Every structure is written in C-alpha cells, then in structure tokens.
JSON list of C-alpha atoms in Angstrom, two decimals:
[
{"chain": "J", "resi": 84, "resn": "MET", "atom": "CA", "xyz": [24.15, -36.60, 5.29]},
{"chain": "J", "resi": 85, "resn": "THR", "atom": "CA", "xyz": [23.47, -33.08, 7.06]},
{"chain": "J", "resi": 86, "resn": "LYS", "atom": "CA", "xyz": [26.20, -31.01, 5.76]},
{"chain": "J", "resi": 87, "resn": "PHE", "atom": "CA", "xyz": [25.55, -32.25, 2.35]},
{"chain": "J", "resi": 88, "resn": "PHE", "atom": "CA", "xyz": [22.25, -30.36, 2.23]},
{"chain": "J", "resi": 89, "resn": "VAL", "atom": "CA", "xyz": [23.52, -27.74, 4.55]},
{"chain": "J", "resi": 90, "resn": "THR", "atom": "CA", "xyz": [26.26, -26.82, 1.47]},
{"chain": "J", "resi": 91, "resn": "ILE", "atom": "CA", "xyz": [22.89, -27.55, -1.09]},
{"chain": "J", "resi": 92, "resn": "LEU", "atom": "CA", "xyz": [20.80, -25.18, 1.04]},
{"chain": "J", "resi": 93, "resn": "THR", "atom": "CA", "xyz": [23.55, -22.35, 0.88]},
{"chain": "J", "resi": 94, "resn": "MET", "atom": "CA", "xyz": [24.31, -22.87, -3.05]},
{"chain": "J", "resi": 95, "resn": "ILE", "atom": "CA", "xyz": [20.53, -22.84, -4.24]},
{"chain": "J", "resi": 96, "resn": "SER", "atom": "CA", "xyz": [19.88, -19.88, -1.47]},
{"chain": "J", "resi": 97, "resn": "MET", "atom": "CA", "xyz": [23.85, -17.48, -3.07]},
{"chain": "J", "resi": 98, "resn": "ALA", "atom": "CA", "xyz": [22.36, -18.70, -6.38]},
{"chain": "J", "resi": 99, "resn": "THR", "atom": "CA", "xyz": [19.26, -17.06, -6.44]},
{"chain": "J", "resi": 100, "resn": "PHE", "atom": "CA", "xyz": [19.73, -13.97, -3.94]},
{"chain": "J", "resi": 101, "resn": "GLY", "atom": "CA", "xyz": [20.12, -10.28, -5.19]},
{"chain": "J", "resi": 102, "resn": "GLN", "atom": "CA", "xyz": [17.98, -11.68, -8.60]},
{"chain": "J", "resi": 103, "resn": "GLN", "atom": "CA", "xyz": [15.32, -8.77, -9.46]},
{"chain": "J", "resi": 104, "resn": "PHE", "atom": "CA", "xyz": [11.94, -10.34, -10.68]},
{"chain": "J", "resi": 105, "resn": "GLU", "atom": "CA", "xyz": [11.55, -10.06, -14.37]},
{"chain": "J", "resi": 106, "resn": "CYS", "atom": "CA", "xyz": [8.24, -10.31, -16.88]},
{"chain": "J", "resi": 107, "resn": "LEU", "atom": "CA", "xyz": [8.30, -13.46, -19.58]},
{"chain": "J", "resi": 108, "resn": "ASP", "atom": "CA", "xyz": [10.18, -13.27, -22.46]},
{"chain": "J", "resi": 109, "resn": "SER", "atom": "CA", "xyz": [9.18, -16.94, -23.52]},
{"chain": "J", "resi": 110, "resn": "THR", "atom": "CA", "xyz": [9.19, -18.85, -26.52]},
{"chain": "J", "resi": 111, "resn": "ASN", "atom": "CA", "xyz": [6.31, -20.97, -25.14]},
{"chain": "J", "resi": 112, "resn": "LYS", "atom": "CA", "xyz": [2.55, -20.36, -24.07]},
{"chain": "J", "resi": 113, "resn": "PHE", "atom": "CA", "xyz": [2.15, -19.85, -20.18]},
{"chain": "J", "resi": 114, "resn": "GLU", "atom": "CA", "xyz": [0.58, -22.53, -18.26]},
{"chain": "J", "resi": 115, "resn": "HIS", "atom": "CA", "xyz": [-0.38, -20.89, -15.19]},
{"chain": "J", "resi": 116, "resn": "PHE", "atom": "CA", "xyz": [0.00, -22.98, -12.18]},
{"chain": "J", "resi": 117, "resn": "LYS", "atom": "CA", "xyz": [-1.59, -20.48, -9.23]},
{"chain": "J", "resi": 118, "resn": "PRO", "atom": "CA", "xyz": [-4.69, -18.66, -9.70]},
{"chain": "J", "resi": 119, "resn": "PRO", "atom": "CA", "xyz": [-4.94, -14.57, -9.86]},
{"chain": "J", "resi": 120, "resn": "VAL", "atom": "CA", "xyz": [-6.58, -13.31, -6.94]},
{"chain": "J", "resi": 121, "resn": "ASP", "atom": "CA", "xyz": [-5.34, -14.65, -3.22]},
{"chain": "J", "resi": 122, "resn": "PHE", "atom": "CA", "xyz": [-7.90, -16.44, -1.51]},
{"chain": "J", "resi": 123, "resn": "ARG", "atom": "CA", "xyz": [-6.80, -14.04, 1.70]},
{"chain": "J", "resi": 124, "resn": "PHE", "atom": "CA", "xyz": [-8.53, -11.21, -0.52]},
{"chain": "J", "resi": 125, "resn": "LYS", "atom": "CA", "xyz": [-9.45, -8.13, 0.40]},
{"chain": "J", "resi": 126, "resn": "VAL", "atom": "CA", "xyz": [-12.41, -6.74, -1.04]},
{"chain": "J", "resi": 127, "resn": "PHE", "atom": "CA", "xyz": [-11.04, -2.76, -1.51]},
{"chain": "J", "resi": 128, "resn": "THR", "atom": "CA", "xyz": [-13.58, 0.37, -2.61]},
{"chain": "J", "resi": 129, "resn": "ASN", "atom": "CA", "xyz": [-13.39, 3.09, -4.79]},
{"chain": "J", "resi": 130, "resn": "SER", "atom": "CA", "xyz": [-15.16, 6.01, -3.15]},
{"chain": "J", "resi": 131, "resn": "THR", "atom": "CA", "xyz": [-15.42, 7.92, -7.00]},
{"chain": "J", "resi": 132, "resn": "ILE", "atom": "CA", "xyz": [-17.90, 6.58, -8.96]},
{"chain": "J", "resi": 133, "resn": "PRO", "atom": "CA", "xyz": [-18.23, 7.44, -12.41]},
{"chain": "J", "resi": 134, "resn": "SER", "atom": "CA", "xyz": [-22.13, 8.23, -13.21]},
{"chain": "J", "resi": 135, "resn": "GLU", "atom": "CA", "xyz": [-21.10, 6.00, -16.87]},
{"chain": "J", "resi": 136, "resn": "GLN", "atom": "CA", "xyz": [-19.56, 3.05, -15.67]},
{"chain": "J", "resi": 137, "resn": "SER", "atom": "CA", "xyz": [-22.79, 0.44, -15.23]},
{"chain": "J", "resi": 138, "resn": "ARG", "atom": "CA", "xyz": [-20.98, -2.82, -15.55]},
{"chain": "J", "resi": 139, "resn": "LEU", "atom": "CA", "xyz": [-18.93, -4.92, -14.34]},
{"chain": "J", "resi": 140, "resn": "THR", "atom": "CA", "xyz": [-14.91, -4.04, -15.49]},
{"chain": "J", "resi": 141, "resn": "LEU", "atom": "CA", "xyz": [-11.90, -4.79, -15.56]},
{"chain": "J", "resi": 142, "resn": "GLU", "atom": "CA", "xyz": [-8.66, -2.62, -15.97]},
{"chain": "J", "resi": 143, "resn": "ILE", "atom": "CA", "xyz": [-4.71, -3.03, -16.53]},
{"chain": "J", "resi": 144, "resn": "ILE", "atom": "CA", "xyz": [-3.08, -0.69, -14.81]},
{"chain": "J", "resi": 145, "resn": "PRO", "atom": "CA", "xyz": [0.47, -1.55, -16.22]},
{"chain": "J", "resi": 146, "resn": "GLU", "atom": "CA", "xyz": [2.56, 1.30, -14.34]},
{"chain": "J", "resi": 147, "resn": "GLU", "atom": "CA", "xyz": [1.74, -1.10, -10.77]},
{"chain": "J", "resi": 148, "resn": "ARG", "atom": "CA", "xyz": [3.95, -3.54, -10.76]},
{"chain": "J", "resi": 149, "resn": "VAL", "atom": "CA", "xyz": [3.54, -7.47, -8.61]},
{"chain": "J", "resi": 150, "resn": "LYS", "atom": "CA", "xyz": [4.91, -9.88, -7.90]},
{"chain": "J", "resi": 151, "resn": "TYR", "atom": "CA", "xyz": [3.47, -12.76, -9.86]},
{"chain": "J", "resi": 152, "resn": "ASP", "atom": "CA", "xyz": [5.64, -15.72, -8.40]},
{"chain": "J", "resi": 153, "resn": "TYR", "atom": "CA", "xyz": [9.12, -16.47, -7.68]},
{"chain": "J", "resi": 154, "resn": "LEU", "atom": "CA", "xyz": [11.11, -14.35, -10.05]},
{"chain": "J", "resi": 155, "resn": "ILE", "atom": "CA", "xyz": [8.57, -13.78, -12.12]},
{"chain": "J", "resi": 156, "resn": "ASP", "atom": "CA", "xyz": [7.31, -10.15, -12.30]},
{"chain": "J", "resi": 157, "resn": "GLY", "atom": "CA", "xyz": [3.28, -9.53, -11.93]},
{"chain": "J", "resi": 158, "resn": "ILE", "atom": "CA", "xyz": [0.90, -6.79, -13.45]},
{"chain": "J", "resi": 159, "resn": "ARG", "atom": "CA", "xyz": [-1.91, -6.10, -11.68]},
{"chain": "J", "resi": 160, "resn": "LEU", "atom": "CA", "xyz": [-5.67, -5.76, -12.81]},
{"chain": "J", "resi": 161, "resn": "ASN", "atom": "CA", "xyz": [-9.06, -4.43, -10.99]},
{"chain": "J", "resi": 162, "resn": "LEU", "atom": "CA", "xyz": [-12.50, -5.91, -11.03]},
{"chain": "J", "resi": 163, "resn": "THR", "atom": "CA", "xyz": [-14.78, -3.94, -10.25]},
{"chain": "J", "resi": 164, "resn": "ASN", "atom": "CA", "xyz": [-18.80, -3.23, -9.98]},
{"chain": "J", "resi": 165, "resn": "TRP", "atom": "CA", "xyz": [-20.19, -0.60, -11.57]},
{"chain": "J", "resi": 166, "resn": "SER", "atom": "CA", "xyz": [-23.67, -1.49, -11.95]},
{"chain": "J", "resi": 167, "resn": "ASP", "atom": "CA", "xyz": [-26.02, -1.05, -8.93]},
{"chain": "J", "resi": 168, "resn": "SER", "atom": "CA", "xyz": [-26.72, -4.28, -7.89]},
{"chain": "J", "resi": 169, "resn": "THR", "atom": "CA", "xyz": [-24.35, -6.12, -6.43]},
{"chain": "J", "resi": 170, "resn": "ILE", "atom": "CA", "xyz": [-22.51, -9.13, -7.12]},
{"chain": "J", "resi": 171, "resn": "ARG", "atom": "CA", "xyz": [-22.25, -11.79, -4.36]},
{"chain": "J", "resi": 172, "resn": "THR", "atom": "CA", "xyz": [-20.92, -15.80, -5.74]},
{"chain": "J", "resi": 173, "resn": "LYS", "atom": "CA", "xyz": [-19.25, -18.50, -3.76]},
{"chain": "J", "resi": 174, "resn": "VAL", "atom": "CA", "xyz": [-15.75, -19.57, -6.25]},
{"chain": "J", "resi": 175, "resn": "SER", "atom": "CA", "xyz": [-12.96, -21.21, -5.56]},
{"chain": "J", "resi": 176, "resn": "PHE", "atom": "CA", "xyz": [-9.91, -21.16, -7.68]},
{"chain": "J", "resi": 177, "resn": "LEU", "atom": "CA", "xyz": [-11.18, -23.22, -10.52]},
{"chain": "J", "resi": 178, "resn": "ASP", "atom": "CA", "xyz": [-13.59, -20.71, -11.23]},
{"chain": "J", "resi": 179, "resn": "ILE", "atom": "CA", "xyz": [-11.93, -17.96, -11.94]},
{"chain": "J", "resi": 180, "resn": "ILE", "atom": "CA", "xyz": [-9.78, -17.71, -15.14]},
{"chain": "J", "resi": 181, "resn": "LEU", "atom": "CA", "xyz": [-7.48, -14.99, -15.85]},
{"chain": "J", "resi": 182, "resn": "ILE", "atom": "CA", "xyz": [-5.85, -15.00, -19.84]},
{"chain": "J", "resi": 183, "resn": "CYS", "atom": "CA", "xyz": [-3.37, -13.19, -21.03]},
{"chain": "J", "resi": 184, "resn": "GLN", "atom": "CA", "xyz": [-4.52, -12.39, -24.72]},
{"chain": "J", "resi": 185, "resn": "VAL", "atom": "CA", "xyz": [-3.02, -10.73, -28.08]},
{"chain": "J", "resi": 186, "resn": "SER", "atom": "CA", "xyz": [-4.83, -9.38, -32.04]},
{"chain": "J", "resi": 187, "resn": "ASN", "atom": "CA", "xyz": [-2.66, -10.75, -34.07]},
{"chain": "J", "resi": 188, "resn": "ASP", "atom": "CA", "xyz": [-2.12, -8.45, -37.52]},
{"chain": "J", "resi": 189, "resn": "ASP", "atom": "CA", "xyz": [-5.62, -9.97, -38.42]},
{"chain": "J", "resi": 190, "resn": "GLU", "atom": "CA", "xyz": [-7.03, -7.88, -35.32]},
{"chain": "J", "resi": 191, "resn": "GLU", "atom": "CA", "xyz": [-7.60, -11.13, -33.76]},
{"chain": "J", "resi": 192, "resn": "TRP", "atom": "CA", "xyz": [-7.45, -12.16, -29.87]},
{"chain": "J", "resi": 193, "resn": "PHE", "atom": "CA", "xyz": [-5.52, -14.96, -29.16]},
{"chain": "J", "resi": 194, "resn": "ASN", "atom": "CA", "xyz": [-4.89, -16.39, -25.88]},
{"chain": "J", "resi": 195, "resn": "ILE", "atom": "CA", "xyz": [-0.82, -16.52, -25.15]},
{"chain": "J", "resi": 196, "resn": "GLU", "atom": "CA", "xyz": [-1.62, -18.38, -22.24]},
{"chain": "J", "resi": 197, "resn": "SER", "atom": "CA", "xyz": [-3.68, -21.48, -20.63]},
{"chain": "J", "resi": 198, "resn": "SER", "atom": "CA", "xyz": [-5.72, -21.54, -17.15]},
{"chain": "J", "resi": 199, "resn": "LEU", "atom": "CA", "xyz": [-4.84, -24.01, -14.76]},
{"chain": "J", "resi": 200, "resn": "PRO", "atom": "CA", "xyz": [-5.91, -28.04, -15.69]},
{"chain": "J", "resi": 201, "resn": "GLU", "atom": "CA", "xyz": [-9.12, -28.22, -14.44]},
{"chain": "J", "resi": 202, "resn": "SER", "atom": "CA", "xyz": [-7.99, -31.33, -13.15]},
{"chain": "J", "resi": 203, "resn": "TYR", "atom": "CA", "xyz": [-5.80, -29.75, -10.38]},
{"chain": "J", "resi": 204, "resn": "CYS", "atom": "CA", "xyz": [-6.01, -30.08, -6.90]},
{"chain": "J", "resi": 205, "resn": "SER", "atom": "CA", "xyz": [-9.44, -31.52, -7.78]},
{"chain": "J", "resi": 206, "resn": "TYR", "atom": "CA", "xyz": [-9.24, -32.99, -3.84]},
{"chain": "J", "resi": 207, "resn": "GLY", "atom": "CA", "xyz": [-10.29, -30.52, -1.31]},
{"chain": "J", "resi": 208, "resn": "ILE", "atom": "CA", "xyz": [-11.46, -27.70, -3.16]},
{"chain": "J", "resi": 209, "resn": "GLU", "atom": "CA", "xyz": [-12.06, -24.54, -1.00]},
{"chain": "J", "resi": 210, "resn": "TYR", "atom": "CA", "xyz": [-14.38, -22.55, -1.95]},
{"chain": "J", "resi": 211, "resn": "PHE", "atom": "CA", "xyz": [-14.76, -18.96, -0.97]},
{"chain": "J", "resi": 212, "resn": "GLU", "atom": "CA", "xyz": [-17.91, -16.34, -0.20]},
{"chain": "J", "resi": 213, "resn": "ILE", "atom": "CA", "xyz": [-16.79, -13.17, -2.70]},
{"chain": "J", "resi": 214, "resn": "THR", "atom": "CA", "xyz": [-19.48, -10.02, -2.21]},
{"chain": "J", "resi": 215, "resn": "LEU", "atom": "CA", "xyz": [-18.78, -6.65, -4.66]},
{"chain": "J", "resi": 216, "resn": "ASN", "atom": "CA", "xyz": [-21.42, -3.69, -3.47]},
{"chain": "J", "resi": 217, "resn": "LYS", "atom": "CA", "xyz": [-21.17, -1.26, -6.11]},
{"chain": "J", "resi": 218, "resn": "GLY", "atom": "CA", "xyz": [-17.67, 0.65, -6.56]},
{"chain": "J", "resi": 219, "resn": "ASP", "atom": "CA", "xyz": [-16.25, -2.21, -4.53]},
{"chain": "J", "resi": 220, "resn": "PHE", "atom": "CA", "xyz": [-13.24, -3.86, -6.46]},
{"chain": "J", "resi": 221, "resn": "LEU", "atom": "CA", "xyz": [-10.33, -7.45, -6.07]},
{"chain": "J", "resi": 222, "resn": "LYS", "atom": "CA", "xyz": [-7.08, -6.64, -6.81]},
{"chain": "J", "resi": 223, "resn": "LEU", "atom": "CA", "xyz": [-6.10, -9.37, -9.23]},
{"chain": "J", "resi": 224, "resn": "LYS", "atom": "CA", "xyz": [-2.33, -10.18, -10.71]},
{"chain": "J", "resi": 225, "resn": "ALA", "atom": "CA", "xyz": [-0.84, -12.73, -14.07]},
{"chain": "J", "resi": 226, "resn": "PRO", "atom": "CA", "xyz": [2.37, -12.46, -15.40]},
{"chain": "J", "resi": 227, "resn": "CYS", "atom": "CA", "xyz": [4.02, -9.59, -17.02]},
{"chain": "J", "resi": 228, "resn": "TYR", "atom": "CA", "xyz": [5.38, -10.12, -20.68]},
{"chain": "J", "resi": 229, "resn": "LYS", "atom": "CA", "xyz": [8.66, -8.54, -22.51]},
{"chain": "J", "resi": 230, "resn": "GLY", "atom": "CA", "xyz": [10.21, -9.18, -25.82]},
{"chain": "J", "resi": 231, "resn": "GLN", "atom": "CA", "xyz": [11.44, -7.63, -29.25]},
{"chain": "J", "resi": 232, "resn": "LYS", "atom": "CA", "xyz": [6.89, -8.45, -30.63]},
{"chain": "J", "resi": 233, "resn": "LYS", "atom": "CA", "xyz": [4.79, -4.46, -30.53]},
{"chain": "J", "resi": 234, "resn": "VAL", "atom": "CA", "xyz": [1.19, -5.86, -29.61]},
{"chain": "J", "resi": 235, "resn": "ASN", "atom": "CA", "xyz": [-2.34, -5.40, -28.32]},
{"chain": "J", "resi": 236, "resn": "MET", "atom": "CA", "xyz": [-3.25, -6.90, -25.15]},
{"chain": "J", "resi": 237, "resn": "ARG", "atom": "CA", "xyz": [-5.85, -6.94, -23.24]},
{"chain": "J", "resi": 238, "resn": "TYR", "atom": "CA", "xyz": [-6.92, -9.86, -20.33]},
{"chain": "J", "resi": 239, "resn": "GLU", "atom": "CA", "xyz": [-9.93, -12.57, -21.10]},
{"chain": "J", "resi": 240, "resn": "LEU", "atom": "CA", "xyz": [-11.39, -13.30, -17.56]},
{"chain": "J", "resi": 241, "resn": "ARG", "atom": "CA", "xyz": [-13.76, -15.72, -16.90]},
{"chain": "J", "resi": 242, "resn": "LEU", "atom": "CA", "xyz": [-16.17, -15.78, -12.69]},
{"chain": "J", "resi": 243, "resn": "LYS", "atom": "CA", "xyz": [-17.76, -18.52, -13.02]},
{"chain": "J", "resi": 244, "resn": "ASP", "atom": "CA", "xyz": [-20.69, -17.91, -15.81]},
{"chain": "J", "resi": 245, "resn": "ILE", "atom": "CA", "xyz": [-19.27, -14.17, -15.98]},
{"chain": "J", "resi": 246, "resn": "ILE", "atom": "CA", "xyz": [-16.95, -13.28, -19.07]},
{"chain": "J", "resi": 247, "resn": "VAL", "atom": "CA", "xyz": [-15.26, -9.64, -18.70]},
{"chain": "J", "resi": 248, "resn": "TYR", "atom": "CA", "xyz": [-12.39, -9.08, -20.69]},
{"chain": "J", "resi": 249, "resn": "SER", "atom": "CA", "xyz": [-9.89, -5.62, -20.09]},
{"chain": "J", "resi": 250, "resn": "ASN", "atom": "CA", "xyz": [-8.84, -2.63, -21.60]},
{"chain": "J", "resi": 251, "resn": "GLU", "atom": "CA", "xyz": [-5.91, -3.03, -23.86]},
{"chain": "J", "resi": 252, "resn": "ILE", "atom": "CA", "xyz": [-2.37, -2.00, -24.17]},
{"chain": "J", "resi": 253, "resn": "GLU", "atom": "CA", "xyz": [0.07, -1.88, -25.84]},
{"chain": "J", "resi": 254, "resn": "SER", "atom": "CA", "xyz": [2.69, -4.24, -24.45]},
{"chain": "J", "resi": 255, "resn": "TYR", "atom": "CA", "xyz": [5.36, -6.31, -25.53]},
{"chain": "J", "resi": 256, "resn": "ILE", "atom": "CA", "xyz": [6.22, -10.00, -26.40]},
{"chain": "J", "resi": 257, "resn": "ASN", "atom": "CA", "xyz": [8.77, -13.30, -27.41]},
{"chain": "J", "resi": 258, "resn": "SER", "atom": "CA", "xyz": [6.70, -12.93, -31.24]},
{"chain": "J", "resi": 259, "resn": "GLU", "atom": "CA", "xyz": [7.44, -16.76, -31.23]},
{"chain": "J", "resi": 260, "resn": "LEU", "atom": "CA", "xyz": [4.60, -16.71, -29.06]},
{"chain": "J", "resi": 261, "resn": "LEU", "atom": "CA", "xyz": [2.18, -15.37, -32.60]},
{"chain": "J", "resi": 262, "resn": "ASN", "atom": "CA", "xyz": [2.82, -18.16, -33.83]}
]
C-alpha cells in the first residue's frame, strides 16, 4: 500500500516538474480562491512622492510578473497612499476584494472574475492591521490573462468601504469571456 502511494506521488511530481507558470486562457469567469495580499504583508515606502498625487491609487505594474498560485502566473499591483492622511484599518482577507474588469465595445466595464464567496471559511477569521502613511504602499497580486482578444483592462479594489480603480492597460483575454 505504501509503495502504491509513493508511486502515485512520484508520478504527480514528474507530471508537474519543469512546467512553466501560465496566464489564464479560460473561457469561464475566474473564481478567486485566495486573497490578493499575503497577510504576512510588509508595507513598503516610496521615497519619491509626486506632488500632484493626493489620494489612494492602485497601479498595475504589467512588467512585474509574480506567482499567483500553483501554475498560475500573476500580475503585480501597488496600492499607494498619496494623501496627507494616514490610512489605518483592521481587515480580514474577506475585506480585500480585487477583481479584474474589461471594457466591451460600448466602453462599459464588467467583471471577468468573481470574488471569494462571503461564506468562505467564516470560522476563525483573523484580522490584520494595515497602516499606510503618505507614500507607503502594499503589493497586491492577481491572476494575469492571455488570449486572442485585445481589451482595455483595469482592476477594482474594494477595501471595506473604499473603492479604488487601477490605471488601464491593454491586454489580451479569451474572447468567450466577453459573452
């Protein structure tokens, strides 16, 4: 029996060894199964604070690829506090929702992802304190996409009662996601 399990585990590791991470090329709406921020997070400080910025911004960093999860490539986003006020809040992973949106031919934005279900692991939720001073930022991550259809893409971040939209980028998705 033990030899059987060792053989199965060896076959699984051989099947996945050396595979590359990939962006999603799915015809179905992606359903998140993990939060967009690692709750052992570190707040970073931006030493160059542009004087024209006076708010909370969400910036897509398209050139910075990260691992979203097992075999799923991700994209980096930075949530930066440019305001003169310190943002201090206590959150759980259910309070941070990051959803990818694309615009259709009528330039209307719609979600191509769905968030973690509210009933997701409601037992034993742990809360974390986030403190963002002026110029501080959090690194977030989301799955990236690929496909044949060129679209304008952005992300919507909901942090409790705060909603922030990212900058827009041109990207590619599977055209079935537009239906």
